[in-house]
């Protein structure tokens, strides 16, 4: 290697630009060297305005409700933050998929969401759908500046694999004010092969001005902001024009495959990231890997598994006080500020729970919402009541735990979008 | 949305005020009946679903 030692390189007389190398060349900055910027650096594409990923649990690491196979028609059932919806004449299940070494080598992710078609529907009805959705809280999306002329471009990227090749769709559904949808096609080219998709979402896609007008606003609150929808099978009522915003529910195009047509069909998804800005596969910023604890905490804003017999046969639920013969108020401090007043999940089992008080015990059947109100700022603690207790004595202190092995989730709190 | 519900009833707090809706679902494959106690807060998605269920012509049973 030859070496040139100079203190300054300037353009030739009359010029203002200097080019280093040619297209395709690699310019190497040696380890330990530093590039400093005392002017303006442009077109370095790693700038990211959001400190944390916009998509929560995009790496499919957190599964508070369980990692096993679950079939549902429309609910949050396994992986956190992704809602599974199906109302076709068929059925599909989801579960956690652990990546093989080869898959990990390719994608860089340890887990994926796996969907398996378990019951077929060869002809999807006009109003039927099968889809996977992440709903994003509105106040986390203010940086998009939707509803203004400065509305930002977005880039959705993800790893996907399916036994069924063809045209699939993702959709962005903007909630609040007027609801606007945009379906965008992508192609799964090779069966059973991980492929990374990078999809640009312009606020003016289809030469529209819906998002840049006032109706495109996303309210600065804790309600629905954007829905990111991964279509599996979509009826014709919800077919729109590719890459065009519309004021209607349109989550796919007519080219979307019918993934529900064979029980041999599977669909794997991981590494979901939504970036502010327009990126290509070569300029896309790296996936923001959080610690498991940070990822879990963000998921817990929407769902918090508090006590589970799968983890402990008699899980502690909380402390409290007995109000009268049938009522005890049990308080639980939540690990994070949850989105809204929470729903309480428990199990209706005769004597499935037990209260310890004044040297004795009283059994009860399930938990209900107790006294207490919360502000719109969110929910930081929960007051619960018990159902099915008798013959207690008011004024006593108490603590309670689950009393039913094998029941699974004994106490959980939900504030999902 | 509540097709698998066994009962949908109001819940009263110890002051006798309605403060939630308790949904008890039919037993799951393991034989356990899941319960969802839903606060009457319109920001809560489950309560939004209850309101839609009522708008569809259904009625919440009174508390025991």
Coordinates of C-alpha atoms in Angstrom, one line a residue:
Chain A
X1 CA 0.0 0.0 0.0
X2 CA 1.3 3.5 -0.9
X3 CA 0.9 6.4 1.4
X4 CA 0.2 10.0 0.8
X5 CA 1.0 12.4 3.6
X6 CA -0.8 15.7 3.3
X7 CA -2.5 18.1 5.7
X8 CA -5.3 19.3 3.5
X9 CA -6.9 18.3 0.2
X10 CA -8.8 21.0 -1.6
X11 CA -10.8 21.0 -4.9
X12 CA -9.1 22.1 -8.0
X13 CA -9.4 25.8 -8.7
X14 CA -13.0 26.8 -9.3
X15 CA -14.4 23.6 -7.8
X16 CA -16.2 22.9 -4.5
X17 CA -16.5 19.1 -4.3
X18 CA -14.1 16.3 -3.7
X19 CA -14.8 12.7 -4.5
X20 CA -13.1 9.8 -2.8
X21 CA -13.1 6.6 -4.8
X22 CA -15.6 5.3 -7.2
X23 CA -19.1 3.7 -7.0
X24 CA -18.7 0.2 -5.5
X25 CA -15.4 1.0 -3.7
X26 CA -15.1 0.5 0.0
X27 CA -13.6 3.4 2.0
X28 CA -12.2 2.0 5.2
X29 CA -11.7 4.0 8.5
X30 CA -9.2 1.9 10.5
X31 CA -10.1 0.7 14.0
X32 CA -9.2 3.4 16.5
X33 CA -9.5 6.2 14.0
X34 CA -12.2 8.9 14.4
X35 CA -14.2 10.9 11.9
X36 CA -15.2 14.3 13.4
X37 CA -17.9 16.4 11.9
X38 CA -17.4 20.1 12.3
X39 CA -19.8 21.0 9.5
X40 CA -22.9 19.4 8.1
X41 CA -23.0 15.7 7.3
X42 CA -25.8 14.7 4.9
X43 CA -27.1 11.4 3.6
X44 CA -25.7 9.4 6.5
X45 CA -28.8 7.3 7.0
X46 CA -28.5 5.9 10.5
X47 CA -30.2 8.9 12.2
X48 CA -33.2 7.7 14.1
X49 CA -35.5 10.2 15.9
X50 CA -37.1 7.5 18.2
X51 CA -35.1 6.4 21.2
X52 CA -36.9 3.0 21.4
X53 CA -38.4 0.8 18.7
X54 CA -41.8 2.0 17.5
X55 CA -42.9 -1.6 17.1
X56 CA -42.9 -3.3 20.6
X57 CA -41.6 -6.9 20.8
X58 CA -40.8 -7.0 17.1
X59 CA -38.2 -9.7 17.9
X60 CA -41.0 -11.9 19.3
X61 CA -39.0 -12.4 22.6
X62 CA -41.9 -11.8 25.1
X63 CA -44.7 -14.3 25.4
X64 CA -46.3 -13.7 28.8
X65 CA -49.5 -15.6 28.0
X66 CA -47.5 -18.7 27.0
X67 CA -45.4 -20.0 24.1
X68 CA -47.5 -23.1 23.2
X69 CA -50.0 -23.6 20.4
X70 CA -53.2 -21.6 20.7
X71 CA -56.1 -21.3 18.3
X72 CA -58.2 -18.2 18.5
X73 CA -60.8 -16.2 16.6
X74 CA -59.5 -12.8 17.7
X75 CA -57.4 -12.0 20.7
X76 CA -54.0 -11.6 22.2
X77 CA -53.1 -15.2 23.0
X78 CA -49.4 -15.9 22.9
X79 CA -46.8 -13.4 21.7
X80 CA -47.1 -10.0 23.4
X81 CA -48.4 -7.0 21.4
X82 CA -49.5 -8.9 18.4
X83 CA -53.2 -9.6 18.1
X84 CA -54.3 -12.7 16.2
X85 CA -57.6 -12.4 14.3
X86 CA -59.4 -14.9 12.2
X87 CA -63.1 -15.1 11.2
X88 CA -63.0 -17.2 8.1
X89 CA -64.6 -20.7 7.8
X90 CA -61.2 -22.2 8.6
X91 CA -58.8 -21.8 11.6
X92 CA -55.2 -21.2 12.4
X93 CA -53.0 -21.5 15.4
X94 CA -50.0 -19.6 16.6
X95 CA -47.0 -20.5 18.7
X96 CA -43.4 -19.5 19.4
X97 CA -40.9 -20.8 17.0
X98 CA -37.3 -21.2 18.2
X99 CA -34.9 -20.5 15.4
X100 CA -32.4 -23.2 14.3
X101 CA -28.8 -22.2 14.2
X102 CA -29.1 -21.7 10.4
X103 CA -32.2 -19.5 10.8
X104 CA -30.4 -17.5 13.6
X105 CA -27.4 -17.1 11.3
X106 CA -29.6 -15.7 8.5
X107 CA -32.0 -13.5 10.5
X108 CA -30.2 -12.6 13.7
X109 CA -33.3 -13.4 15.7
X110 CA -33.8 -16.2 18.2
X111 CA -37.6 -16.5 18.0
X112 CA -40.4 -16.0 15.5
X113 CA -44.2 -16.0 15.6
X114 CA -45.3 -19.2 13.9
X115 CA -48.8 -19.5 12.4
X116 CA -50.2 -22.8 11.1
X117 CA -53.4 -23.2 9.1
X118 CA -55.3 -25.9 11.0
X119 CA -58.7 -25.7 9.1
X120 CA -59.1 -24.6 5.5
X121 CA -61.4 -22.1 3.8
X122 CA -60.9 -22.4 0.1
X123 CA -63.1 -19.4 -0.6
X124 CA -62.8 -16.4 1.7
X125 CA -66.1 -14.6 2.2
X126 CA -66.3 -11.0 1.3
X127 CA -66.3 -9.8 4.9
X128 CA -63.9 -12.5 6.3
X129 CA -60.3 -11.9 7.4
X130 CA -57.3 -13.7 8.8
X131 CA -54.5 -11.3 10.0
X132 CA -51.9 -10.5 12.5
X133 CA -51.9 -7.0 13.9
X134 CA -49.8 -4.8 16.1
X135 CA -51.6 -1.7 17.4
X136 CA -49.4 1.3 18.3
X137 CA -50.4 3.8 20.9
X138 CA -51.2 7.2 19.5
X139 CA -48.9 9.3 21.8
X140 CA -45.9 7.2 20.7
X141 CA -46.4 8.4 17.1
X142 CA -46.4 12.2 17.4
X143 CA -43.0 12.2 15.7
X144 CA -44.7 11.2 12.5
X145 CA -46.4 14.6 12.3
X146 CA -49.4 13.0 10.6
X147 CA -52.1 15.5 9.8
X148 CA -49.6 18.1 8.7
X149 CA -47.7 18.9 5.5
X150 CA -44.6 17.6 7.3
X151 CA -45.9 14.1 7.7
X152 CA -43.0 11.7 7.6
X153 CA -42.2 8.8 5.4
X154 CA -42.1 5.4 7.1
X155 CA -40.3 2.2 6.4
X156 CA -41.6 -1.1 7.6
X157 CA -39.2 -4.0 7.6
X158 CA -39.5 -7.6 8.7
X159 CA -38.3 -11.1 8.2
X160 CA -40.9 -13.5 6.9
X161 CA -41.1 -17.2 5.8
X162 CA -44.0 -19.3 4.5
X163 CA -44.6 -22.5 2.7
X164 CA -47.0 -20.7 0.5
X165 CA -45.4 -18.3 -2.0
X166 CA -47.1 -15.4 -3.8
X167 CA -48.4 -11.9 -3.1
X168 CA -49.1 -10.9 0.4
X169 CA -50.0 -7.5 1.9
X170 CA -49.3 -5.4 4.9
X171 CA -51.5 -2.5 5.8
X172 CA -51.1 0.6 7.8
X173 CA -54.4 1.7 9.4
X174 CA -54.4 5.2 10.8
X175 CA -56.9 5.7 13.6
X176 CA -58.2 8.9 15.2
X177 CA -60.1 11.6 13.5
X178 CA -60.8 10.1 10.1
X179 CA -59.6 6.5 9.7
X180 CA -57.3 6.0 6.7
X181 CA -55.9 2.7 5.4
X182 CA -53.1 1.8 3.0
X183 CA -52.5 -1.8 1.8
X184 CA -49.1 -2.5 0.3
X185 CA -48.2 -5.7 -1.5
X186 CA -45.0 -7.7 -1.1
X187 CA -43.9 -11.0 -2.5
X188 CA -42.8 -14.2 -0.7
X189 CA -40.7 -15.6 -3.5
X190 CA -39.3 -18.9 -2.2
X191 CA -41.1 -21.4 -0.1
X192 CA -39.8 -22.1 3.4
X193 CA -37.1 -19.6 3.0
X194 CA -36.5 -16.6 5.3
X195 CA -36.8 -13.3 3.3
X196 CA -36.3 -9.8 4.6
X197 CA -38.9 -7.3 3.3
X198 CA -38.4 -3.5 3.4
X199 CA -41.5 -1.5 2.5
X200 CA -41.8 2.3 2.2
X201 CA -44.9 4.0 3.3
X202 CA -45.3 7.5 2.0
X203 CA -47.9 9.9 3.6
X204 CA -48.9 10.9 0.1
X205 CA -48.9 7.4 -1.5
X206 CA -51.2 7.1 -4.4
X207 CA -51.0 10.9 -4.9
X208 CA -53.3 11.3 -2.0
X209 CA -53.3 14.1 0.6
X210 CA -55.4 12.3 3.3
X211 CA -52.5 12.0 5.7
X212 CA -51.1 15.4 5.1
X213 CA -54.5 17.0 5.7
X214 CA -56.1 17.7 9.1
X215 CA -58.0 14.4 9.0
X216 CA -54.7 12.6 9.0
X217 CA -53.9 13.6 12.6
X218 CA -53.0 11.1 15.3
X219 CA -54.3 12.4 18.6
X220 CA -51.7 12.8 21.3
X221 CA -53.3 10.4 23.7
X222 CA -53.2 6.8 24.9
X223 CA -55.7 5.5 22.3
X224 CA -55.3 3.8 19.0
X225 CA -52.6 5.4 16.7
X226 CA -51.6 3.1 13.9
X227 CA -52.4 -0.6 13.2
X228 CA -49.7 -2.5 11.4
X229 CA -51.5 -5.5 9.8
X230 CA -50.0 -8.6 8.3
X231 CA -52.7 -10.1 6.0
X232 CA -53.0 -13.8 5.6
X233 CA -56.4 -14.0 3.9
X234 CA -58.7 -11.0 3.3
X235 CA -62.3 -10.9 1.9
X236 CA -63.1 -8.7 -1.1
X237 CA -64.9 -6.0 1.1
X238 CA -61.5 -5.1 2.4
X239 CA -59.5 -5.0 -0.9
X240 CA -58.0 -1.7 -1.8
X241 CA -55.6 -0.3 -4.3
X242 CA -52.0 -1.2 -3.8
X243 CA -50.0 1.6 -2.1
X244 CA -52.8 4.1 -2.0
X245 CA -54.3 5.7 1.1
X246 CA -58.1 5.5 1.3
X247 CA -60.8 6.5 3.9
X248 CA -62.1 2.9 4.3
X249 CA -61.1 -0.4 5.8
X250 CA -58.7 -1.8 3.1
X251 CA -56.1 -4.1 4.5
X252 CA -55.1 -6.0 1.3
X253 CA -55.4 -6.0 -2.4
X254 CA -57.2 -8.5 -4.6
X255 CA -53.8 -10.1 -5.3
X256 CA -53.4 -11.2 -1.7
X257 CA -53.0 -15.0 -1.5
X258 CA -55.6 -17.1 0.4
X259 CA -53.3 -18.5 3.0
X260 CA -56.2 -20.4 4.6
X261 CA -56.5 -22.8 1.6
X262 CA -54.4 -25.6 2.9
X263 CA -53.4 -27.1 6.3
X264 CA -49.9 -27.3 4.9
X265 CA -49.6 -23.6 5.0
X266 CA -47.5 -21.9 7.6
X267 CA -46.3 -18.4 8.1
X268 CA -43.4 -17.1 10.2
X269 CA -42.7 -13.5 11.2
X270 CA -40.0 -11.8 13.2
X271 CA -37.7 -8.8 13.2
X272 CA -40.5 -6.3 12.7
X273 CA -39.3 -2.7 12.7
X274 CA -41.0 0.5 11.8
X275 CA -38.7 3.4 11.0
X276 CA -39.3 7.1 10.4
X277 CA -37.8 7.9 7.0
X278 CA -37.5 6.2 3.6
X279 CA -35.0 3.4 3.5
X280 CA -33.9 0.7 1.2
X281 CA -32.6 -2.7 2.1
X282 CA -29.1 -1.3 2.0
X283 CA -29.7 1.8 4.0
X284 CA -32.2 0.5 6.6
X285 CA -30.9 1.1 10.2
X286 CA -30.2 -2.0 12.2
X287 CA -33.0 -3.5 14.3
X288 CA -32.9 -1.9 17.7
X289 CA -32.2 -4.8 20.0
X290 CA -33.4 -4.1 23.6
X291 CA -32.6 -6.1 26.7
X292 CA -35.3 -8.6 27.5
X293 CA -36.1 -6.6 30.6
X294 CA -36.7 -3.4 28.7
X295 CA -38.8 -5.2 26.1
X296 CA -40.9 -6.9 28.8
X297 CA -41.5 -3.7 30.6
X298 CA -42.8 -2.1 27.4
X299 CA -45.1 -5.0 26.9
X300 CA -46.3 -4.8 30.4
X301 CA -47.9 -1.4 29.8
X302 CA -50.5 -3.4 27.9
X303 CA -50.5 -6.8 29.7
X304 CA -49.0 -7.9 32.9
X305 CA -48.9 -11.5 34.1
X306 CA -48.9 -11.3 37.8
X307 CA -49.5 -14.8 39.1
X308 CA -49.3 -18.0 37.2
X309 CA -49.5 -21.6 38.5
X310 CA -47.4 -22.7 35.5
X311 CA -44.6 -20.9 37.3
X312 CA -45.5 -21.6 41.0
X313 CA -48.2 -23.8 42.4
X314 CA -49.4 -21.3 45.0
X315 CA -48.4 -17.9 43.6
X316 CA -48.7 -14.9 45.9
X317 CA -51.1 -12.3 44.6
X318 CA -51.1 -9.5 47.2
X319 CA -51.8 -8.1 50.6
X320 CA -54.9 -6.3 51.8
X321 CA -57.5 -5.9 54.4
X322 CA -60.9 -7.5 55.1
X323 CA -63.8 -5.1 54.9
X324 CA -66.7 -7.4 55.9
X325 CA -67.7 -11.0 55.8
X326 CA -67.6 -11.4 52.1
X327 CA -65.3 -8.5 50.9
X328 CA -61.5 -8.1 51.1
X329 CA -59.6 -5.4 49.2
X330 CA -56.3 -6.7 47.8
X331 CA -53.8 -4.2 46.3
X332 CA -51.2 -4.9 43.7
X333 CA -48.6 -2.4 42.6
X334 CA -48.0 -2.7 38.9
X335 CA -44.4 -2.9 37.5
X336 CA -45.1 -0.1 35.0
X337 CA -47.7 2.5 34.4
X338 CA -50.3 0.6 32.4
X339 CA -52.2 2.3 29.6
X340 CA -55.7 2.5 31.1
X341 CA -57.7 1.1 34.0
X342 CA -57.0 -2.6 33.7
X343 CA -59.2 -5.7 33.2
X344 CA -58.4 -8.4 35.7
X345 CA -58.0 -12.0 34.5
X346 CA -58.5 -14.9 36.9
X347 CA -60.0 -18.4 37.0
X348 CA -63.4 -19.4 38.4
X349 CA -62.5 -22.3 40.5
X350 CA -64.3 -23.3 43.7
X351 CA -61.8 -22.5 46.5
X352 CA -59.3 -21.8 43.8
X353 CA -57.8 -19.0 45.9
X354 CA -57.1 -18.6 49.6
X355 CA -56.9 -15.7 52.0
X356 CA -54.7 -15.9 55.1
X357 CA -56.0 -13.8 58.0
X358 CA -55.9 -13.8 61.8
X359 CA -54.3 -17.2 62.0
X360 CA -56.8 -18.8 59.7
X361 CA -57.8 -19.1 56.0
X362 CA -60.8 -18.5 53.8
X363 CA -61.2 -19.8 50.3
X364 CA -62.8 -17.9 47.4
X365 CA -63.4 -18.4 43.7
X366 CA -62.1 -15.5 41.6
X367 CA -60.9 -11.9 41.6
X368 CA -62.9 -8.8 40.5
X369 CA -62.3 -5.1 40.1
X370 CA -62.3 -3.5 43.6
X371 CA -62.7 0.0 44.8
X372 CA -60.5 2.7 43.3
X373 CA -60.4 4.9 40.3
X374 CA -57.5 5.9 38.2
X375 CA -56.6 8.9 36.1
X376 CA -56.2 9.1 32.4
X377 CA -52.4 9.2 33.0
X378 CA -52.6 5.5 33.4
X379 CA -52.8 2.8 36.0
X380 CA -50.0 2.3 38.5
X381 CA -51.8 0.1 41.0
X382 CA -54.8 -2.2 41.2
X383 CA -57.3 -2.7 44.0
X384 CA -59.1 -6.0 43.7
X385 CA -62.0 -7.7 45.5
X386 CA -62.6 -11.4 46.0
X387 CA -65.7 -13.3 44.9
X388 CA -67.0 -16.3 46.8
X389 CA -65.6 -15.7 50.3
X390 CA -67.8 -16.0 53.3
X391 CA -67.6 -15.6 57.1
X392 CA -64.6 -13.3 57.2
X393 CA -64.2 -10.6 59.9
X394 CA -63.9 -7.0 58.9
X395 CA -60.8 -5.0 60.0
X396 CA -58.3 -7.9 59.7
X397 CA -55.2 -7.7 57.6
X398 CA -54.7 -10.4 55.0
X399 CA -52.7 -11.8 52.2
X400 CA -53.8 -14.0 49.4
X401 CA -52.5 -16.5 46.9
X402 CA -53.6 -18.9 44.3
X403 CA -54.7 -22.3 45.5
X404 CA -55.3 -24.3 42.3
X405 CA -52.4 -26.1 40.6
X406 CA -52.7 -26.4 36.9
X407 CA -55.0 -23.5 36.4
X408 CA -52.4 -21.5 34.5
X409 CA -52.9 -17.8 34.7
X410 CA -54.3 -17.0 38.2
X411 CA -54.1 -13.2 38.0
X412 CA -53.2 -11.0 35.1
X413 CA -54.0 -7.4 34.1
X414 CA -54.8 -6.2 30.7
X415 CA -54.9 -2.7 29.1
X416 CA -54.5 -3.7 25.5
X417 CA -55.3 -1.4 22.6
Chain B
X1 CA -66.5 -11.3 20.9
X2 CA -68.2 -12.9 23.9
X3 CA -69.6 -15.9 22.1
X4 CA -67.9 -18.2 24.5
X5 CA -69.2 -16.4 27.6
X6 CA -71.1 -18.4 30.2
X7 CA -72.3 -15.3 32.0
X8 CA -71.9 -11.5 31.8
X9 CA -72.9 -9.7 35.0
X10 CA -72.3 -6.3 36.6
X11 CA -70.0 -6.2 39.6
X12 CA -70.7 -4.1 42.6
X13 CA -68.1 -2.7 45.0
X14 CA -68.5 -2.8 48.7
X15 CA -70.3 0.5 48.6
X16 CA -73.0 -1.2 46.4
X17 CA -72.0 0.7 43.3
X18 CA -71.6 -0.9 39.9
X19 CA -68.0 -0.6 39.0
X20 CA -67.2 -3.4 36.6
X21 CA -68.6 -6.1 34.4
X22 CA -67.6 -9.7 35.1
X23 CA -67.4 -12.1 32.2
X24 CA -67.1 -15.8 33.0
X25 CA -66.2 -17.9 30.0
X26 CA -67.1 -21.6 29.4
X27 CA -64.4 -24.0 30.6
X28 CA -61.3 -24.2 28.4
X29 CA -59.7 -27.5 27.2
X30 CA -58.2 -27.9 30.6
X31 CA -61.5 -27.5 32.4
X32 CA -60.9 -24.0 33.8
X33 CA -63.4 -21.2 33.5
X34 CA -61.6 -17.9 32.8
X35 CA -62.9 -14.8 34.3
X36 CA -62.4 -11.3 33.0
X37 CA -63.4 -8.5 35.4
X38 CA -63.7 -5.3 33.3
X39 CA -63.7 -1.8 34.7
X40 CA -66.4 0.5 33.4
X41 CA -63.9 2.8 31.8
X42 CA -64.5 3.7 28.1
X43 CA -60.7 3.8 27.6
X44 CA -60.5 0.1 28.4
X45 CA -60.7 -2.0 25.2
X46 CA -62.6 -4.8 26.9
X47 CA -65.2 -2.3 28.1
X48 CA -65.5 -0.9 24.6
X49 CA -66.2 -4.5 23.5
X50 CA -68.9 -4.8 26.2
X51 CA -70.5 -1.5 25.0
X52 CA -70.5 -2.9 21.4
X53 CA -72.0 -6.2 22.7
X54 CA -74.8 -4.2 24.3
X55 CA -75.3 -2.1 21.2
X56 CA -75.7 -5.3 19.3
X57 CA -78.8 -6.0 21.4
X58 CA -77.5 -7.9 24.4
X59 CA -78.0 -7.2 28.0
X60 CA -75.7 -7.3 31.0
X61 CA -77.2 -9.2 33.9
X62 CA -77.6 -7.5 37.2
X63 CA -75.1 -8.3 40.0
X64 CA -75.9 -11.1 42.4

